[in-house]
Amino acid sequence: MPKHYRPPGKKKEGNVARYITRTHAVKYLQVSLSLFRKLCILKGIFPREPKKKVKGNHHTYYHMKDILFLKHEPLLEKFRDIRAYDKKVKKAVSKKNRDLAERLLTRKPTYTLDMLIRERYPKFIDALRDLDDCLSMVHLFAALPAIEREKIQVKRIHNCRRLSHEWQAYISRSHKLRKTFISVKGIYYQAEVEGQKITWLTPHALQQVLPEDVDYNIMLTFLEFYETLIAFVNFKLYHSINVKYPPILDPRLEALAADLYALSRYLDANSKAPPVESQAVSSSGSEQVEVQQKGTEVDESELRLAQLQHQLPSNEPGALMHLVEDAVGEDEDDEETRECKTLFKNMKFFLSREVPRESLLFVIPAFGGVVSWEGEGAPFNESDQSITHQIVDRPTQGHKFLSREYVQPQWVYDCVNARIILPVEEYMVGRVPPPHLSPFVDHEAEGYVPEYAETIKRLQAAARKEVLPMPGMEKEDLDDPQNLLVEGIINRAEAIEAAEKKRKMSILQKQYHDELKMELQGVQYSSVSNVNKQKSAEDAEAQEDSLPDMQQIVEDNANLSKVVMSRKKRRLYEAMQIGKERKRAHVDLLKNRKKRIDEANKSE
Amino acid sequence: MKVPKEGSRSVDSQIPQSEKETNQKKKEETLNTKEGEEPQVELPTDSESGDEIFSEDDDALRESGSGESESLGDEDIVTTSDGEGLSDDDGNHVQENGSESDEAHEGVEESDSSEDEVTPRNTIGDVPLEWYKDEEHIGYDITGKKIKKKERQDKLDSFLASADDSKSWRKIYDEYNDEEVELTKHEMKLIRRLLKGKAPHADFDPHAPYVDWFAWDDAKHPLSNAPEPKRRFIPSKWESKKVVEYVRAIRKGLIKFDKPKEEPQIYLLWGDDSSSTEKAGHGLAYIPAPKPKLPGHEESYSPSLEYIPAQEEINSYQLMFEEDRPKFIPKRFMSLRSVPAYEKAVNESFDRCLDLYLCPRARKKRINIDPESLKPKLPSRKDLKPYPTTCYIEYRGHKGAVMSISTEASGQWIASGSSDGTVRIWEVETGRCLRVWEVSEAVQHVAWNPLPELPILAVSAGQDVFLLNTGFGNEEEQEKIKELLHVETPTMPEDSGNSTSAVTWAQDDKNKGIRLKHFKSVSSVEWHRKGDYFSTVMPSGESRAILIHQLSKKLTQRTPFKLHGLPVSSAFHPTRSIFFASTKKNVRVYDLLKQKLVKKLEPGVREISSIAIHPGGDNVIVGSREGKLCWFDMDLSSQPYRILKCHPKDITNVAFHRSYPLFASCSDDCTAYVFHGMVYSDLNQNPLIVPLEILRGHTSANGRGVMDCKFHPRQPWLFTAGADSIIKLYCH
């Protein structure tokens, strides 16, 4: 009997039974392909790679369990109902039974995705972990125009805007933002919520390009899920800071498209007001919040009231309590949050018209700054004397107040990334600001440190009042960041003997390397006779005296051990070497360019 | 004086078409109504108003200096006006209708007839004018007289006349009547309106509200005389059915009127995390999608200058393969306000979506290890000393590539054979060339007799193998050697027996030795350990490819074994009577006494180039042309114990040291590797192989590198023979 023969009545087993191609899955579920897609997206089901592809290489395989999981999904039944209902409506319309059609349309069956979210993310932390794509997508759609043709409805765009603002308001309020980066693609933000690093991208606030070759249906399906997810996440987050969700905004500010500001005010009012009044009223904050929700007008006045209370804490009898509350809050925060909270403390910012307002309104309060902008609804106007920084992005600034600094918006982002207040000279109006560096790059792993990163590092060290090697000293071994690091460490802990020893060793090593280099150059320039080569013995004593072909020897040593490796290991090793080589080539390219630029600058 | 009037006519005849048509229609209507019950005739307004207007019109005509119209009566349809008169009239003309009906009637009648009856001067009718081209006249007037053609002005004159005349722009030449017509102001107005696509008359309203002229209110007779049906008086049965249906549906709850209750969409989903710890899903591990890559410095809106590629680099990307090309080219913007919207934002987001739901996910174990840890732990090389490391002496003298070297048993001399046709003997320690033999052809192989008392050198060159007396040793030994190397020429053919054609033993007078003439070129010569037998390999010798010669008896015999494939080299076992013959694919091991195949070693390489036997006799190394070195443990298996891929090019030779645990390989890549190859007497312990040193120094010549390597018999020294005609000695 051949091996592949399966007698009748015996079940399939192995890969044949375990995996199913997409076509078969669609048939099996008795749905259309588009519905299958939608289900897969909503349920988070993805194809899997079987060990053996039974039907061939060019098929997509799903795990049978996944498909069964889809089969038992109540949504599947719901979608079928909806389809049948749509048919009813269509029939009524085509029979000119407008009455029936309208009646039917008012009671269209709907579905909710909350169960799916609970199923996919049983814990809140799971949801946070998967939030990156969700946030990026929601922020992207918040910036897109509504198009009837592609079924991108205005309602959804507005919803996306609202959700993104709610998220930002929370992050800003709770000072959870960690890193920002202005890239060509948009602005990246990284926040840390419950220990999870969440990174998202917001497009630049401009007219977005809508390409033709994109299937918006798929994106909208994703968006549908993401909207629900972010709404639940927002709910949970707002709940955690004792704020009622969904927030009710000041309609005046909302009309002025200053949603974010309105939201942050709402948050401030709601989360700070209860403790102030908690002495007088022993009722819980949530109750108060509920009271607030009863009417918009009442709510608004309450809002104002709370605002006032917040602004005048020192006159209040509950000021002490307030302070305590603050202290408690700080105890709860980790060190980083505290650092973030106080970065822009005692600073007042004013945004000109041309700077990206939404982004800065998000970032500056997240780091403890007070911000206003040019336009209606702003908390204070340009002539306010207490403004310390005005953010402008124009070639020249006409009228200047002497009491404040005029800086470009990049300064804010760079400060945030460096966690120190950078000197503003470089970022003055009309100047080309220094390069904007990504905070997501690990310089050690990358192997190349841009010049400005070094500067920032020195400034950071200065801010921490630590001693770093003088810039003059560094020039010698700028090419070797490792060395610099080592030296930095050593200088700081010079008293310790062990460090002393280490330093000596490093110096020795450096000396040795220098010698090697010199010798290498010697080899390159003067043609070394064979006799000289003969002397290149491996003896330890001989090494220091003359090493004519050091590189060769090093290479040989590497090769020698490669000779005895097994083939598999050797291949792996070689692949690793190729990866390393590529990385080094990239670093070399950068260094070469840098050198060329420096030379060009010098010659000018 | 008729000229202007006629002109206006000709224009008019075309213009008021629509007007006329409406007139026509109205007239028909009136006729219809006449047939019907309405006895009174209501008149079309336009004809009447036209009459009124005409007078004004006429005034205008008169004004323009034209003469009078001869037939005022039939002019009534030329209903042009300034509009004021008509609009004033519009209101009341209905009332006037009754009184003026008769006149109007006439007018209509007349206008109808006058329509076709335009009275042109010429009466030829609608015939092509070219019929009159050659005639003196253009036609006939109403009285039948010929109308003479006017004399034609030449172009220049007409041009000058037109240039002088300020009114020339409104003059038209009427070909039919052969006269120039000057358009009046009024006519110009008409034409302008026509050009604009409007009705020619300013007062004509194409969208005038429809006036229902016939009042039906007091119509006496209904259209149908049928009695009203009953169904118009009783309630509809169908409707009552429908109502009942609805009522039932409402009662049953099929039709609901109250709106579905709005449930709160968002609630606290993760209220208590501890409660939601139950196992969700379906038993399959959820593999989270990998997060998108975080942006690096180059994606910044103003990266450092070194991240921006030069224009040449960007151009060079075009030469790359599509998939290698960098997808993102860094760009620098001087300020934040100049950053445009990213045009691929939606595309990238979409791609991410596709990745999320279309890409198969699998957990990949990421190997995050130091590559150095992959290297096997080898014993320190310092512990394995001595081994040859550096070149101490070079032996120069050969003109061509040194093909082969051989060390004398005592280790004092080496012999070398070169492709320039010389065999040289060198003193090892001084590098002095002691003797030179000239053989006519390129030397392939040289081999010293392993017996120290028998310093004979076997040299293969072309088809010959020479046995040369080196002249070393004391006199007694020399005597013996001379005796050995003496061949009686006549005896040879008989002696060799069945291999007559293969080899002839002959005395070589020139070099004072024996010359064995083979029938094909000989590639290598190997001595038996006892120094009496030696084997020669002729790669193209087919069944007689490997021959074994006996020096003492001057005998030659074939190996009794069949070789499968081309032979490459042969070797004798160092202690036992076992013979190794290697073909390109494998190595065959024969027992010479039992005359049978003992073993077949399968190195699995493409082409074997050389073999060497460990002095213990149980291990064999095989070098291949693809640069692989195979170590065979004969007790272990016929497969290689270890394959070392050390050389990038062909291995030309491999060698074992006679006493030290060393072996070496040399290759065409101008290097020689020295290995530590310890074989333990304990059978359970595998041989230890450690690469020790890469010896460089030779240069490439004609694509060949190091041709041969041999160890010194007593010292851990290695001789290498290079294609660059140099022999080198590497010492520890």
CSV table of N, CA, C and O in Angstrom, one decimal, chain B residues 360-401:
chain,number,residue,atom,x,y,z
B,360,PRO,N,0.9,35.2,6.1
B,360,PRO,CA,1.0,34.2,7.0
B,360,PRO,C,1.9,34.5,8.2
B,360,PRO,O,3.0,35.1,7.9
B,361,ARG,N,1.5,34.2,9.4
B,361,ARG,CA,2.4,34.5,10.5
B,361,ARG,C,3.0,33.2,11.0
B,361,ARG,O,2.3,32.2,11.1
B,362,ALA,N,4.2,33.3,11.4
B,362,ALA,CA,4.8,32.1,12.0
B,362,ALA,C,5.8,32.6,13.0
B,362,ALA,O,6.4,33.7,12.8
B,363,ARG,N,5.9,31.9,14.1
B,363,ARG,CA,6.9,32.4,15.1
B,363,ARG,C,8.3,31.9,14.6
B,363,ARG,O,8.5,30.8,14.3
B,364,LYS,N,9.2,32.9,14.4
B,364,LYS,CA,10.5,32.5,14.0
B,364,LYS,C,11.4,32.8,15.2
B,364,LYS,O,11.4,33.8,15.8
B,365,LYS,N,12.3,31.7,15.4
B,365,LYS,CA,13.2,31.9,16.5
B,365,LYS,C,14.3,32.8,16.0
B,365,LYS,O,15.0,32.5,15.0
B,366,ARG,N,14.5,33.9,16.6
B,366,ARG,CA,15.5,34.8,16.2
B,366,ARG,C,16.8,34.4,16.9
B,366,ARG,O,16.9,34.3,18.1
B,367,ILE,N,17.8,34.1,16.1
B,367,ILE,CA,19.1,33.7,16.7
B,367,ILE,C,19.8,34.9,17.0
B,367,ILE,O,20.3,35.7,16.2
B,368,ASN,N,19.9,35.1,18.3
B,368,ASN,CA,20.6,36.3,18.8
B,368,ASN,C,21.8,35.9,19.5
B,368,ASN,O,21.9,36.0,20.7
B,369,ILE,N,22.8,35.4,18.8
B,369,ILE,CA,24.0,35.0,19.4
B,369,ILE,C,25.2,35.7,18.8
B,369,ILE,O,25.1,36.2,17.7
B,370,ASP,N,26.2,35.7,19.5
B,370,ASP,CA,27.4,36.2,19.0
B,370,ASP,C,28.0,35.2,17.9
B,370,ASP,O,28.1,34.0,18.2
B,371,PRO,N,28.2,35.7,16.7
B,371,PRO,CA,28.7,34.8,15.7
B,371,PRO,C,30.0,34.1,16.1
B,371,PRO,O,30.3,33.0,15.7
B,372,GLU,N,30.8,34.7,17.0
B,372,GLU,CA,32.0,34.1,17.4
B,372,GLU,C,31.7,32.8,18.2
B,372,GLU,O,32.6,31.9,18.3
B,373,SER,N,30.6,32.7,18.9
B,373,SER,CA,30.3,31.6,19.7
B,373,SER,C,30.0,30.3,18.8
B,373,SER,O,29.9,29.2,19.3
B,374,LEU,N,29.8,30.6,17.5
B,374,LEU,CA,29.6,29.5,16.6
B,374,LEU,C,30.9,28.7,16.4
B,374,LEU,O,30.8,27.5,16.0
B,375,LYS,N,31.9,29.4,16.5
B,375,LYS,CA,33.2,28.8,16.2
B,375,LYS,C,33.5,27.7,17.3
B,375,LYS,O,33.3,27.9,18.5
B,376,PRO,N,34.0,26.6,16.8
B,376,PRO,CA,34.3,25.5,17.8
B,376,PRO,C,35.4,25.9,18.7
B,376,PRO,O,36.3,26.6,18.3
B,377,LYS,N,35.4,25.3,19.9
B,377,LYS,CA,36.5,25.6,20.8
B,377,LYS,C,37.6,24.7,20.4
B,377,LYS,O,37.6,23.5,20.4
B,378,LEU,N,38.7,25.3,20.1
B,378,LEU,CA,39.9,24.6,19.6
B,378,LEU,C,40.9,24.7,20.7
B,378,LEU,O,41.0,25.8,21.4
B,379,PRO,N,41.8,23.7,20.8
B,379,PRO,CA,42.9,23.9,21.8
B,379,PRO,C,43.8,25.0,21.3
B,379,PRO,O,43.9,25.2,20.1
B,380,SER,N,44.4,25.6,22.2
B,380,SER,CA,45.3,26.7,21.9
B,380,SER,C,46.4,26.3,20.9
B,380,SER,O,47.0,25.2,21.1
B,381,ARG,N,46.7,27.1,20.0
B,381,ARG,CA,47.7,26.7,19.1
B,381,ARG,C,49.1,26.7,19.7
B,381,ARG,O,50.0,26.0,19.2
B,382,LYS,N,49.2,27.4,20.7
B,382,LYS,CA,50.5,27.5,21.4
B,382,LYS,C,50.9,26.1,21.9
B,382,LYS,O,52.0,25.7,22.0
B,383,ASP,N,49.8,25.4,22.4
B,383,ASP,CA,50.0,24.1,23.0
B,383,ASP,C,50.4,23.0,21.9
B,383,ASP,O,50.9,22.0,22.2
B,384,LEU,N,50.1,23.3,20.7
B,384,LEU,CA,50.3,22.3,19.7
B,384,LEU,C,51.6,22.5,18.9
B,384,LEU,O,51.8,22.0,17.9
B,385,LYS,N,52.4,23.4,19.4
B,385,LYS,CA,53.7,23.6,18.8
B,385,LYS,C,54.6,22.4,18.9
B,385,LYS,O,54.4,21.6,19.9
B,386,PRO,N,55.5,22.2,18.1
B,386,PRO,CA,55.9,23.0,17.0
B,386,PRO,C,55.2,22.7,15.7
B,386,PRO,O,54.8,21.6,15.5
B,387,TYR,N,55.1,23.7,14.9
B,387,TYR,CA,54.6,23.5,13.6
B,387,TYR,C,55.2,24.6,12.7
B,387,TYR,O,55.6,25.7,13.2
B,388,PRO,N,55.2,24.4,11.4
B,388,PRO,CA,55.9,25.4,10.6
B,388,PRO,C,55.0,26.7,10.5
B,388,PRO,O,53.8,26.6,10.4
B,389,THR,N,55.7,27.8,10.7
B,389,THR,CA,54.9,29.1,10.7
B,389,THR,C,55.5,30.1,9.7
B,389,THR,O,54.8,30.8,9.0
B,390,THR,N,56.8,30.1,9.6
B,390,THR,CA,57.4,31.2,8.8
B,390,THR,C,58.4,30.6,7.8
B,390,THR,O,59.0,29.6,8.0
B,391,CYS,N,58.5,31.4,6.7
B,391,CYS,CA,59.4,30.9,5.7
B,391,CYS,C,60.8,31.3,6.0
B,391,CYS,O,61.1,32.5,6.4
B,392,TYR,N,61.7,30.4,6.0
B,392,TYR,CA,63.1,30.7,6.4
B,392,TYR,C,64.0,30.7,5.1
B,392,TYR,O,64.8,31.6,5.0
B,393,ILE,N,63.8,29.8,4.3
B,393,ILE,CA,64.7,29.7,3.2
B,393,ILE,C,63.9,29.6,1.9
B,393,ILE,O,62.9,28.9,1.9
B,394,GLU,N,64.4,30.2,0.9
B,394,GLU,CA,63.9,30.0,-0.5
B,394,GLU,C,64.9,29.4,-1.3
B,394,GLU,O,66.1,29.7,-1.3
B,395,TYR,N,64.5,28.4,-2.1
B,395,TYR,CA,65.4,27.8,-3.0
B,395,TYR,C,65.0,28.3,-4.4
B,395,TYR,O,64.0,27.9,-5.0
B,396,ARG,N,66.0,29.1,-5.0
B,396,ARG,CA,65.7,29.6,-6.3
B,396,ARG,C,66.6,29.0,-7.3
B,396,ARG,O,67.8,28.7,-7.0
B,397,GLY,N,66.2,28.9,-8.5
B,397,GLY,CA,67.1,28.3,-9.5
B,397,GLY,C,66.3,27.8,-10.7
B,397,GLY,O,66.7,27.8,-11.8
B,398,HIS,N,65.1,27.3,-10.4
B,398,HIS,CA,64.3,26.7,-11.5
B,398,HIS,C,63.8,27.8,-12.3
B,398,HIS,O,63.6,29.0,-11.9
B,399,LYS,N,63.6,27.5,-13.6
B,399,LYS,CA,63.1,28.5,-14.5
B,399,LYS,C,61.6,28.4,-14.7
B,399,LYS,O,61.0,29.4,-15.0
B,400,GLY,N,61.1,27.2,-14.5
B,400,GLY,CA,59.7,27.1,-14.7
B,400,GLY,C,59.0,26.7,-13.3
B,400,GLY,O,59.7,26.7,-12.3
B,401,ALA,N,57.8,26.4,-13.4
B,401,ALA,CA,57.0,26.0,-12.2
B,401,ALA,C,57.6,24.8,-11.6
B,401,ALA,O,57.9,23.8,-12.3
